[in-house]
Coordinates of C-alpha atoms and ligand atoms in Angstrom, one line a residue:
M135 CA 0.0 0.0 0.0
K136 CA 2.8 2.3 1.0
L137 CA 4.5 1.7 -2.3
V138 CA 1.3 2.4 -4.3
R139 CA 0.8 5.7 -2.4
F140 CA 4.4 6.6 -2.9
C141 CA 4.1 5.9 -6.6
R142 CA 0.9 8.0 -6.9
Q143 CA 2.6 10.9 -5.2
I144 CA 5.6 10.7 -7.5
T145 CA 3.3 10.6 -10.6
Q146 CA 1.3 13.6 -9.3
R147 CA 4.5 15.6 -8.8
L148 CA 5.8 14.6 -12.2
W149 CA 2.6 15.8 -13.8
L150 CA 2.8 19.0 -11.9
F151 CA 6.3 19.5 -13.0
V152 CA 5.5 18.8 -16.6
L153 CA 2.5 21.2 -16.6
L154 CA 4.6 23.9 -14.9
T155 CA 7.4 23.5 -17.5
L156 CA 4.9 23.6 -20.3
G157 CA 3.3 26.7 -18.9
V158 CA 6.6 28.5 -18.5
S159 CA 7.7 27.6 -22.0
V160 CA 4.4 28.8 -23.5
W161 CA 4.6 32.0 -21.6
L162 CA 8.3 32.6 -22.6
L163 CA 7.4 31.9 -26.2
G164 CA 4.5 34.3 -26.1
T165 CA 6.7 37.0 -24.6
N166 CA 9.3 36.5 -27.1
T167 CA 6.9 36.6 -30.0
Q168 CA 5.3 39.7 -28.6
Q169 CA 8.6 41.4 -28.3
R170 CA 9.6 40.4 -31.8
R171 CA 6.2 41.7 -33.0
L172 CA 6.8 45.0 -31.3
L173 CA 10.1 45.2 -33.2
G174 CA 8.1 44.5 -36.4
N175 CA 9.7 41.2 -37.4
A176 CA 7.4 38.6 -36.0
S177 CA 7.5 36.5 -39.2
E178 CA 11.1 37.3 -40.1
D179 CA 13.0 35.2 -37.6
T180 CA 15.7 34.3 -40.0
C181 CA 16.1 37.4 -42.2
R182 CA 17.1 41.0 -41.8
A183 CA 15.5 43.7 -43.9
K184 CA 17.7 44.7 -46.8
N185 CA 18.3 48.5 -47.1
H186 CA 20.8 48.6 -50.0
I187 CA 18.8 48.5 -53.1
M188 CA 19.3 49.2 -56.8
F189 CA 16.2 49.3 -59.0
L190 CA 16.5 49.7 -62.7
K191 CA 13.4 51.6 -63.6
T192 CA 12.6 50.6 -67.1
H193 CA 10.1 52.7 -69.1
K194 CA 6.3 52.1 -69.2
T195 CA 6.5 49.0 -67.0
A196 CA 4.8 50.1 -63.7
G197 CA 8.1 51.5 -62.5
S198 CA 6.4 54.6 -61.0
S199 CA 4.4 52.3 -58.7
I200 CA 7.6 50.5 -57.6
L201 CA 9.3 53.9 -57.1
N202 CA 6.6 54.9 -54.8
I203 CA 7.3 51.8 -52.7
L204 CA 11.0 52.6 -52.6
H205 CA 10.5 56.3 -51.9
R206 CA 8.3 55.6 -49.0
Y207 CA 10.5 52.9 -47.6
G208 CA 13.6 55.0 -47.8
D209 CA 11.9 58.1 -46.5
R210 CA 10.4 56.2 -43.5
N211 CA 13.7 54.6 -42.6
S212 CA 15.8 57.8 -43.3
L213 CA 17.8 56.0 -46.0
N214 CA 20.2 57.9 -48.3
F215 CA 19.0 58.1 -51.9
A216 CA 21.5 58.3 -54.8
L217 CA 19.6 61.1 -56.6
P218 CA 20.0 62.6 -60.1
Y219 CA 20.4 66.3 -60.5
E220 CA 17.3 66.5 -62.6
R221 CA 14.5 64.0 -63.0
D222 CA 16.7 61.2 -64.3
F223 CA 20.3 60.3 -64.8
N224 CA 20.7 62.1 -68.1
Y225 CA 18.7 59.4 -69.8
S226 CA 19.2 58.3 -72.6
S227 CA 23.0 58.4 -72.2
Y228 CA 24.7 55.6 -70.3
F229 CA 24.7 56.1 -66.6
N230 CA 27.7 57.7 -65.0
A231 CA 28.5 57.6 -61.3
S232 CA 29.4 61.3 -61.3
W233 CA 25.8 62.2 -62.2
V234 CA 24.7 61.1 -58.7
K235 CA 24.3 64.1 -56.4
G236 CA 27.1 64.3 -53.9
F237 CA 29.1 61.5 -55.4
N238 CA 32.3 63.4 -55.5
N239 CA 31.9 64.6 -51.9
A240 CA 34.5 62.6 -49.9
S241 CA 32.6 63.0 -46.6
R242 CA 29.2 61.9 -47.9
A243 CA 27.3 59.0 -46.3
P244 CA 27.1 55.8 -48.3
Y245 CA 24.1 55.5 -50.6
D246 CA 21.3 53.1 -49.8
I247 CA 18.9 53.3 -52.7
L248 CA 19.4 54.0 -56.4
C249 CA 16.2 53.9 -58.4
H250 CA 15.6 56.7 -60.9
H251 CA 15.5 56.4 -64.7
M252 CA 18.8 55.6 -66.3
R253 CA 20.3 53.6 -69.1
L254 CA 22.2 50.9 -67.3
N255 CA 25.9 50.9 -67.1
I256 CA 26.5 48.2 -64.5
S257 CA 30.2 49.0 -63.7
E258 CA 29.3 52.7 -63.0
V259 CA 26.4 51.6 -60.8
G260 CA 28.9 49.5 -58.9
K261 CA 30.9 52.6 -58.0
V262 CA 27.8 54.1 -56.4
M263 CA 26.1 51.3 -54.6
P264 CA 27.5 49.2 -51.7
S265 CA 28.7 45.7 -52.7
D266 CA 25.9 43.9 -50.8
S267 CA 23.1 45.8 -52.7
F268 CA 20.0 44.0 -54.0
Y269 CA 19.5 44.6 -57.7
F270 CA 16.1 44.2 -59.3
T271 CA 14.2 45.5 -62.3
I272 CA 10.8 45.1 -64.0
L273 CA 9.6 44.0 -67.4
R274 CA 6.3 44.1 -69.3
D275 CA 5.0 42.5 -72.5
P276 CA 6.7 44.5 -75.3
A277 CA 3.3 44.8 -77.1
A278 CA 1.6 46.5 -74.2
M279 CA 4.8 48.6 -73.6
A280 CA 4.8 49.7 -77.2
E281 CA 1.1 50.8 -77.1
S282 CA 1.8 52.8 -73.9
A283 CA 5.1 54.3 -75.3
F284 CA 3.4 55.3 -78.6
S285 CA 1.0 57.6 -77.0
Y286 CA 3.2 58.7 -74.1
Y287 CA 6.2 59.7 -76.2
R288 CA 4.5 60.7 -79.4
T289 CA 5.7 64.3 -79.1
Y290 CA 9.3 63.5 -78.3
C291 CA 9.9 60.5 -80.6
P292 CA 9.9 61.4 -84.4
T293 CA 9.3 57.7 -85.3
F294 CA 6.0 57.8 -83.5
K295 CA 5.2 61.3 -84.6
E296 CA 5.5 60.6 -88.2
A297 CA 3.1 57.7 -88.1
P298 CA -0.5 58.9 -88.4
N299 CA -1.6 56.4 -85.7
L300 CA -0.6 53.3 -83.8
K301 CA -2.1 50.9 -86.4
A302 CA -0.1 52.6 -89.2
F303 CA 3.0 52.3 -87.1
I304 CA 2.4 48.6 -86.3
Y305 CA 1.8 47.7 -89.9
N306 CA 4.7 49.6 -91.4
T307 CA 7.3 49.9 -88.6
S308 CA 10.3 50.1 -90.9
L309 CA 8.8 53.0 -92.9
Y310 CA 8.8 55.2 -89.8
Y311 CA 11.7 53.8 -87.8
R312 CA 15.1 55.2 -88.3
P313 CA 17.8 54.0 -85.9
N314 CA 19.7 57.3 -85.9
N315 CA 16.6 59.4 -85.2
E316 CA 16.5 61.2 -81.9
S317 CA 14.6 59.2 -79.2
H318 CA 14.3 56.2 -81.6
H319 CA 14.9 53.9 -78.6
Y320 CA 11.3 54.4 -77.4
A321 CA 10.1 52.7 -80.6
R322 CA 12.0 49.5 -80.6
N323 CA 13.4 47.1 -77.9
L324 CA 13.1 49.7 -75.2
L325 CA 13.8 47.2 -72.4
W326 CA 16.9 46.0 -74.1
F327 CA 18.0 49.7 -74.5
D328 CA 17.3 50.5 -70.8
L329 CA 19.3 47.5 -69.8
G330 CA 22.3 49.0 -71.5
M331 CA 22.3 46.9 -74.7
D332 CA 22.0 47.7 -78.4
P333 CA 18.3 47.6 -79.5
D334 CA 19.2 47.7 -83.2
E335 CA 21.4 44.6 -83.3
P336 CA 19.8 42.1 -85.6
F337 CA 18.2 39.2 -83.7
T338 CA 20.2 36.0 -83.3
E339 CA 19.5 33.4 -80.7
E340 CA 23.1 33.5 -79.5
M341 CA 23.1 37.3 -79.0
A342 CA 19.7 37.3 -77.3
S343 CA 20.8 34.6 -74.9
E344 CA 24.0 36.5 -74.1
G345 CA 21.8 39.4 -73.2
V346 CA 19.7 37.3 -71.0
R347 CA 22.8 36.0 -69.2
A348 CA 24.0 39.6 -68.6
V349 CA 20.7 40.5 -67.1
E350 CA 20.7 37.4 -65.0
D351 CA 24.2 38.2 -63.7
A352 CA 23.3 41.7 -62.9
F353 CA 19.9 41.3 -61.2
N354 CA 18.8 39.3 -58.2
L355 CA 15.1 39.6 -59.2
V356 CA 13.1 40.4 -62.3
L357 CA 9.5 41.6 -61.8
F358 CA 6.6 41.7 -64.2
A359 CA 4.1 44.5 -64.6
E360 CA 1.4 42.0 -65.6
H361 CA 2.0 40.1 -62.4
F362 CA 2.5 43.1 -60.2
D363 CA 1.1 41.7 -57.0
E364 CA 3.0 38.4 -57.2
S365 CA 6.1 40.5 -58.1
V366 CA 5.9 42.7 -55.0
I367 CA 5.3 39.6 -52.8
L368 CA 8.5 38.0 -54.1
L369 CA 10.2 41.3 -53.6
K370 CA 9.0 41.5 -50.0
E371 CA 10.3 38.0 -49.4
E372 CA 13.7 38.8 -50.9
L373 CA 14.1 42.1 -49.0
C374 CA 12.6 40.7 -45.8
W375 CA 10.1 43.6 -45.6
E376 CA 6.7 43.9 -44.2
L377 CA 3.4 43.8 -46.1
D378 CA 2.7 47.5 -45.8
D379 CA 6.1 48.3 -47.2
I380 CA 5.2 46.9 -50.6
L381 CA 1.6 48.2 -50.8
T382 CA 0.9 50.7 -53.5
F383 CA -1.9 52.1 -55.6
K384 CA -1.6 52.0 -59.3
L385 CA 0.3 55.1 -60.4
N386 CA 1.0 56.7 -63.8
A387 CA -1.8 55.0 -65.6
R388 CA -3.2 56.6 -68.8
E389 CA -6.8 57.7 -69.1
T390 CA -7.4 56.1 -72.5
P391 CA -5.3 53.1 -73.4
T392 CA -6.0 51.6 -76.8
Q393 CA -7.1 48.0 -77.0
L394 CA -4.7 45.9 -79.1
E395 CA -6.0 43.1 -81.4
Q396 CA -4.2 39.8 -81.4
E397 CA -2.6 40.5 -84.7
D398 CA -1.2 43.9 -83.4
I399 CA 0.2 42.1 -80.4
E400 CA 2.0 39.5 -82.5
R401 CA 3.4 42.1 -84.8
L402 CA 4.7 44.3 -81.9
R403 CA 6.3 41.3 -80.2
A404 CA 8.0 40.4 -83.4
W405 CA 9.2 44.0 -84.0
N406 CA 10.6 44.1 -80.4
S407 CA 12.0 40.6 -80.7
L408 CA 14.9 41.1 -78.3
D409 CA 12.5 42.4 -75.6
W410 CA 10.1 39.5 -76.3
Y411 CA 13.0 37.0 -75.9
L412 CA 13.9 38.6 -72.5
Y413 CA 10.2 38.6 -71.5
V414 CA 9.7 34.9 -72.3
Y415 CA 12.8 33.8 -70.6
F416 CA 12.3 35.7 -67.3
N417 CA 8.6 35.0 -67.3
R418 CA 9.5 31.3 -67.1
T419 CA 12.1 31.9 -64.3
F420 CA 9.6 34.1 -62.5
W421 CA 7.0 31.4 -62.2
E422 CA 9.7 28.9 -61.2
K423 CA 10.4 31.3 -58.3
V424 CA 6.7 31.4 -57.5
E425 CA 6.7 27.6 -57.4
R426 CA 9.6 27.6 -55.0
F427 CA 7.9 30.2 -52.9
G428 CA 4.8 27.9 -52.8
R429 CA 1.6 28.4 -54.8
E430 CA -0.6 28.1 -51.7
R431 CA 1.5 30.5 -49.8
M432 CA 1.4 32.9 -52.7
D433 CA -2.4 32.7 -52.9
M434 CA -2.6 33.4 -49.2
E435 CA -0.2 36.4 -49.5
L436 CA -2.1 37.7 -52.5
R437 CA -5.3 37.6 -50.4
R438 CA -3.6 39.5 -47.6
L439 CA -2.1 42.1 -49.9
R440 CA -5.4 42.7 -51.7
E441 CA -7.4 43.0 -48.6
R442 CA -4.9 45.4 -47.0
R443 CA -4.9 47.5 -50.2
Q444 CA -8.6 47.7 -50.2
Q445 CA -8.6 48.7 -46.5
L446 CA -6.0 51.4 -47.2
A447 CA -7.9 52.6 -50.3
E448 CA -11.1 53.0 -48.2
L449 CA -9.1 54.7 -45.5
C450 CA -7.1 57.1 -47.7
L451 CA -8.7 57.8 -51.0
E452 CA -11.3 60.1 -52.3
G453 CA -13.1 57.6 -54.5
L454 CA -11.8 54.1 -55.1
K455 CA -11.2 54.7 -58.8
P456 CA -8.3 56.9 -60.0
L457 CA -9.2 60.4 -60.9
K458 CA -8.9 62.1 -64.3
A459 CA -6.1 64.7 -64.6
D460 CA -8.5 67.6 -64.8
E461 CA -10.0 66.7 -61.4
I462 CA -6.6 67.2 -59.7
Q463 CA -5.6 70.8 -59.4
D464 CA -3.0 70.5 -56.6
E465 CA 0.4 70.5 -58.3
E466 CA 2.0 68.6 -55.4
I467 CA 0.0 65.4 -56.2
K468 CA -0.9 65.9 -59.9
P469 CA 1.0 63.3 -62.0
Y470 CA 3.2 64.7 -64.8
Q471 CA 1.1 65.1 -67.9
P472 CA 2.8 64.4 -71.3
T473 CA 1.6 66.5 -74.2
D474 CA -0.6 64.0 -76.0
E475 CA -1.8 61.8 -73.1
K476 CA -3.8 62.2 -69.9
I477 CA -2.5 60.5 -66.8
L478 CA -4.8 59.5 -64.0
G479 CA -4.1 60.3 -60.3
W480 CA -5.5 60.2 -56.8
K481 CA -6.6 62.5 -54.1
V482 CA -6.7 61.7 -50.4
R483 CA -9.9 62.1 -48.2
H484 CA -10.0 65.5 -46.5
D485 CA -11.5 64.2 -43.2
L486 CA -8.3 62.4 -42.1
R487 CA -6.2 62.9 -38.9
P488 CA -2.9 64.6 -39.8
S489 CA -0.7 61.5 -39.3
T490 CA -3.1 59.3 -41.3
K491 CA -3.3 62.0 -44.0
A492 CA 0.5 62.2 -44.1
R493 CA 0.8 58.5 -44.7
C494 CA -1.9 58.5 -47.3
V495 CA -0.4 61.4 -49.2
Q496 CA 2.9 59.5 -49.3
M497 CA 1.1 56.7 -51.2
I498 CA -0.2 58.9 -53.9
T499 CA 2.7 61.4 -54.4
P500 CA 3.9 60.9 -57.9
E501 CA 7.5 60.1 -58.7
V502 CA 8.7 63.6 -59.7
Q503 CA 7.3 65.4 -56.7
Y504 CA 8.5 62.8 -54.3
K505 CA 12.0 62.8 -55.9
Y506 CA 12.2 66.6 -55.3
L507 CA 11.1 66.2 -51.7
L508 CA 13.8 63.6 -51.0
D509 CA 16.2 66.0 -52.7
D510 CA 15.1 68.9 -50.5
W511 CA 15.7 66.8 -47.3
Q512 CA 19.1 65.5 -48.5
F513 CA 20.3 68.8 -49.9
P514 CA 18.7 71.6 -47.8
E515 CA 20.9 74.2 -49.6
D516 CA 19.3 73.3 -52.9
A517 CA 15.9 73.3 -51.3
R518 CA 16.3 76.9 -50.2
Y519 CA 17.4 77.9 -53.7
R520 CA 14.5 76.1 -55.3
A521 CA 12.1 77.6 -52.7
K522 CA 13.3 81.1 -53.7
E523 CA 12.9 80.4 -57.3
K524 CA 9.3 79.2 -56.6
E525 CA 8.7 82.3 -54.6
L526 CA 9.8 84.5 -57.5
E527 CA 7.7 82.6 -59.9
A528 CA 4.7 82.9 -57.6
K529 CA 5.3 86.6 -57.3
K530 CA 5.3 87.0 -61.1
R531 CA 2.1 85.0 -61.3
S532 CA 0.4 86.9 -58.5
K533 CA 1.1 90.2 -60.3
K534 CA -1.1 88.9 -63.1
I535 CA -3.9 87.9 -60.9
R536 CA -3.6 90.6 -58.2
G537 CA -6.7 91.4 -56.3
K538 CA -7.9 87.7 -56.3
K539 CA -8.5 86.2 -52.8
P540 CA -5.8 83.6 -52.0
E541 CA -7.1 80.0 -51.9
A542 CA -6.9 77.9 -48.7
A543 CA -4.0 75.4 -48.6
P544 CA -5.1 72.3 -50.6
V545 CA -5.7 69.2 -48.5
N546 CA -3.2 67.1 -50.5
K547 CA -0.3 69.5 -50.2
L548 CA 2.9 68.4 -48.5
A549 CA 4.4 71.1 -46.4
V550 CA 8.1 71.3 -46.9
S551 CA 10.2 72.9 -44.2
P552 CA 13.7 73.9 -45.3
R553 CA 15.6 72.5 -42.4
N554 CA 13.6 69.4 -41.3
K555 CA 11.8 66.7 -43.2
P556 CA 8.2 67.5 -43.7
D557 CA 5.6 66.7 -41.1
M558 CA 4.5 63.6 -43.0
V559 CA 7.9 62.0 -42.4
A560 CA 8.2 63.0 -38.7
E561 CA 4.7 61.8 -38.1
N562 CA 5.5 58.4 -39.6
K563 CA 8.4 57.7 -37.3
P564 CA 6.4 56.2 -34.4
E565 CA 4.6 54.0 -36.9
V566 CA 8.0 52.6 -38.0
V567 CA 8.9 51.8 -34.4
A568 CA 5.6 50.0 -34.0
G569 CA 6.4 47.8 -37.0
N570 CA 5.1 49.9 -39.9
K571 CA 1.5 49.4 -39.0
P572 CA -0.4 52.4 -40.2
E573 CA -3.3 53.6 -38.0
V574 CA -6.6 52.3 -39.1
P575 CA -9.6 53.9 -37.4
Ligands
LIG27 N1 0.4 48.2 -60.1 C1 0.4 48.2 -61.5 N2 0.1 47.1 -62.1 C2 0.1 47.1 -63.5 N3 0.4 48.1 -64.3 C3 0.7 49.2 -63.6 C4 0.8 49.4 -62.2 N4 1.2 50.6 -61.9 C5 1.3 51.2 -63.1 N5 1.1 50.4 -64.1 C6 1.1 50.8 -65.5 O1 2.5 51.1 -65.9 C7 2.5 52.0 -66.9 C8 3.4 53.2 -66.4 O2 4.7 52.7 -66.3 P1 5.9 53.6 -65.7 O3 5.4 54.2 -64.4 O4 7.0 52.7 -65.6 O5 6.1 54.7 -66.8 S1 7.2 55.7 -66.9 O6 8.3 55.2 -67.8 O7 7.8 56.0 -65.6 O8 6.6 56.9 -67.5 C9 1.1 52.5 -67.1 O9 0.6 51.7 -68.2 P2 -0.3 52.4 -69.4 O10 -1.5 52.9 -68.7 O11 -0.5 51.3 -70.3 O12 0.5 53.5 -69.9 C10 0.4 52.0 -65.9 O13 -1.0 51.8 -66.1

């Protein structure tokens, strides 16, 4: 009997010990996860966010939406952008390191992000960016690109200008295209050109696959405009970023794209055969990457991304559809308008709290305006100079309309202070500490 009682006591104590151990482990695990969550990396146990990034912004490929992601991320994390003096790096000349603002300043901080339009010259890029940088770019079906480029660059590109319309160009490309014409690169193998290669070289399988190898060597990841959501999910995975980092609304879309017929598509792909070769190759490797990522996981991530985008759209935007250019008067958020095309844009709701508004305005600020804001913060001297110039221009304008009552500050305007970053950046800092979770009412 004594032995039985003794055994029972031992078993009870053992159970108590096991339960206690389990309880403590669960509590410790919970605390740990919570702490990691507060630091914003609950799901990223094994990776560190990458902050050295080179994005080759190809033309008419959804690059402006990607740029918005990079601008916001760099802005929120106070990263140093390698900026051009103007809007781009003297495109369409080959990129040169000395065209980056501050490059020759020996005491400058290292650059973190290089992302504005350039024609790639990989060795010059290597002089600017840290050796551990992540390189990526984006492609689009050359037929869709050509349709977009035709209307967007019509005024600047004689090849397009001379053609009475897109159909005429498609059915008689060699009549209008002259390789030595100014801006001819917009009209043929534009991807190939942006990637630093010769768009007029006659197509051979060997040469095309050499080009593919060069791109593969240079870039860690190649995205696709047609698969934008899958692309940014792969990007998030590679960069070890958070969902909100890669969320964006569609930027720089045209009001009236032309619907292409199948025959037009085939012809444009054949005309841009080098780009099409690139597209087909990297499209295959892209889906292989998706397979490795996991289809189910991708579907789950897509759902999360779309839900969150919808949530942010409802929170931020005045209307869930992009607005026509004429509906946006505020120059700070109006997308650049080429001569022959209208570009859609967005407005934020006017009933938002300041910190929410700041965050929302970030998401709709077009590339050009955001680039100049970043420039102002990194180079306050230039900002003061630009502010004076603006003031002078405004004075000139006001002379013409003297007597008119000044308008109230537009709700979408970003206030730029010459010494500090604008409010929208300062207001976002606590959100970064809390793991980049924007406030949702
Ligand atoms: N998220 C997303 N998904 C799919 N497509 C998108 C996205 N964002 C922008 N776009 C389309 O990309 C075209 C503009 O490309 P870019 O911004 O690279 O143009 S530019 O070279 O900077 O002018 C432009 O195409 P077109 O409207 O055919 O011209 C945009 O509609």
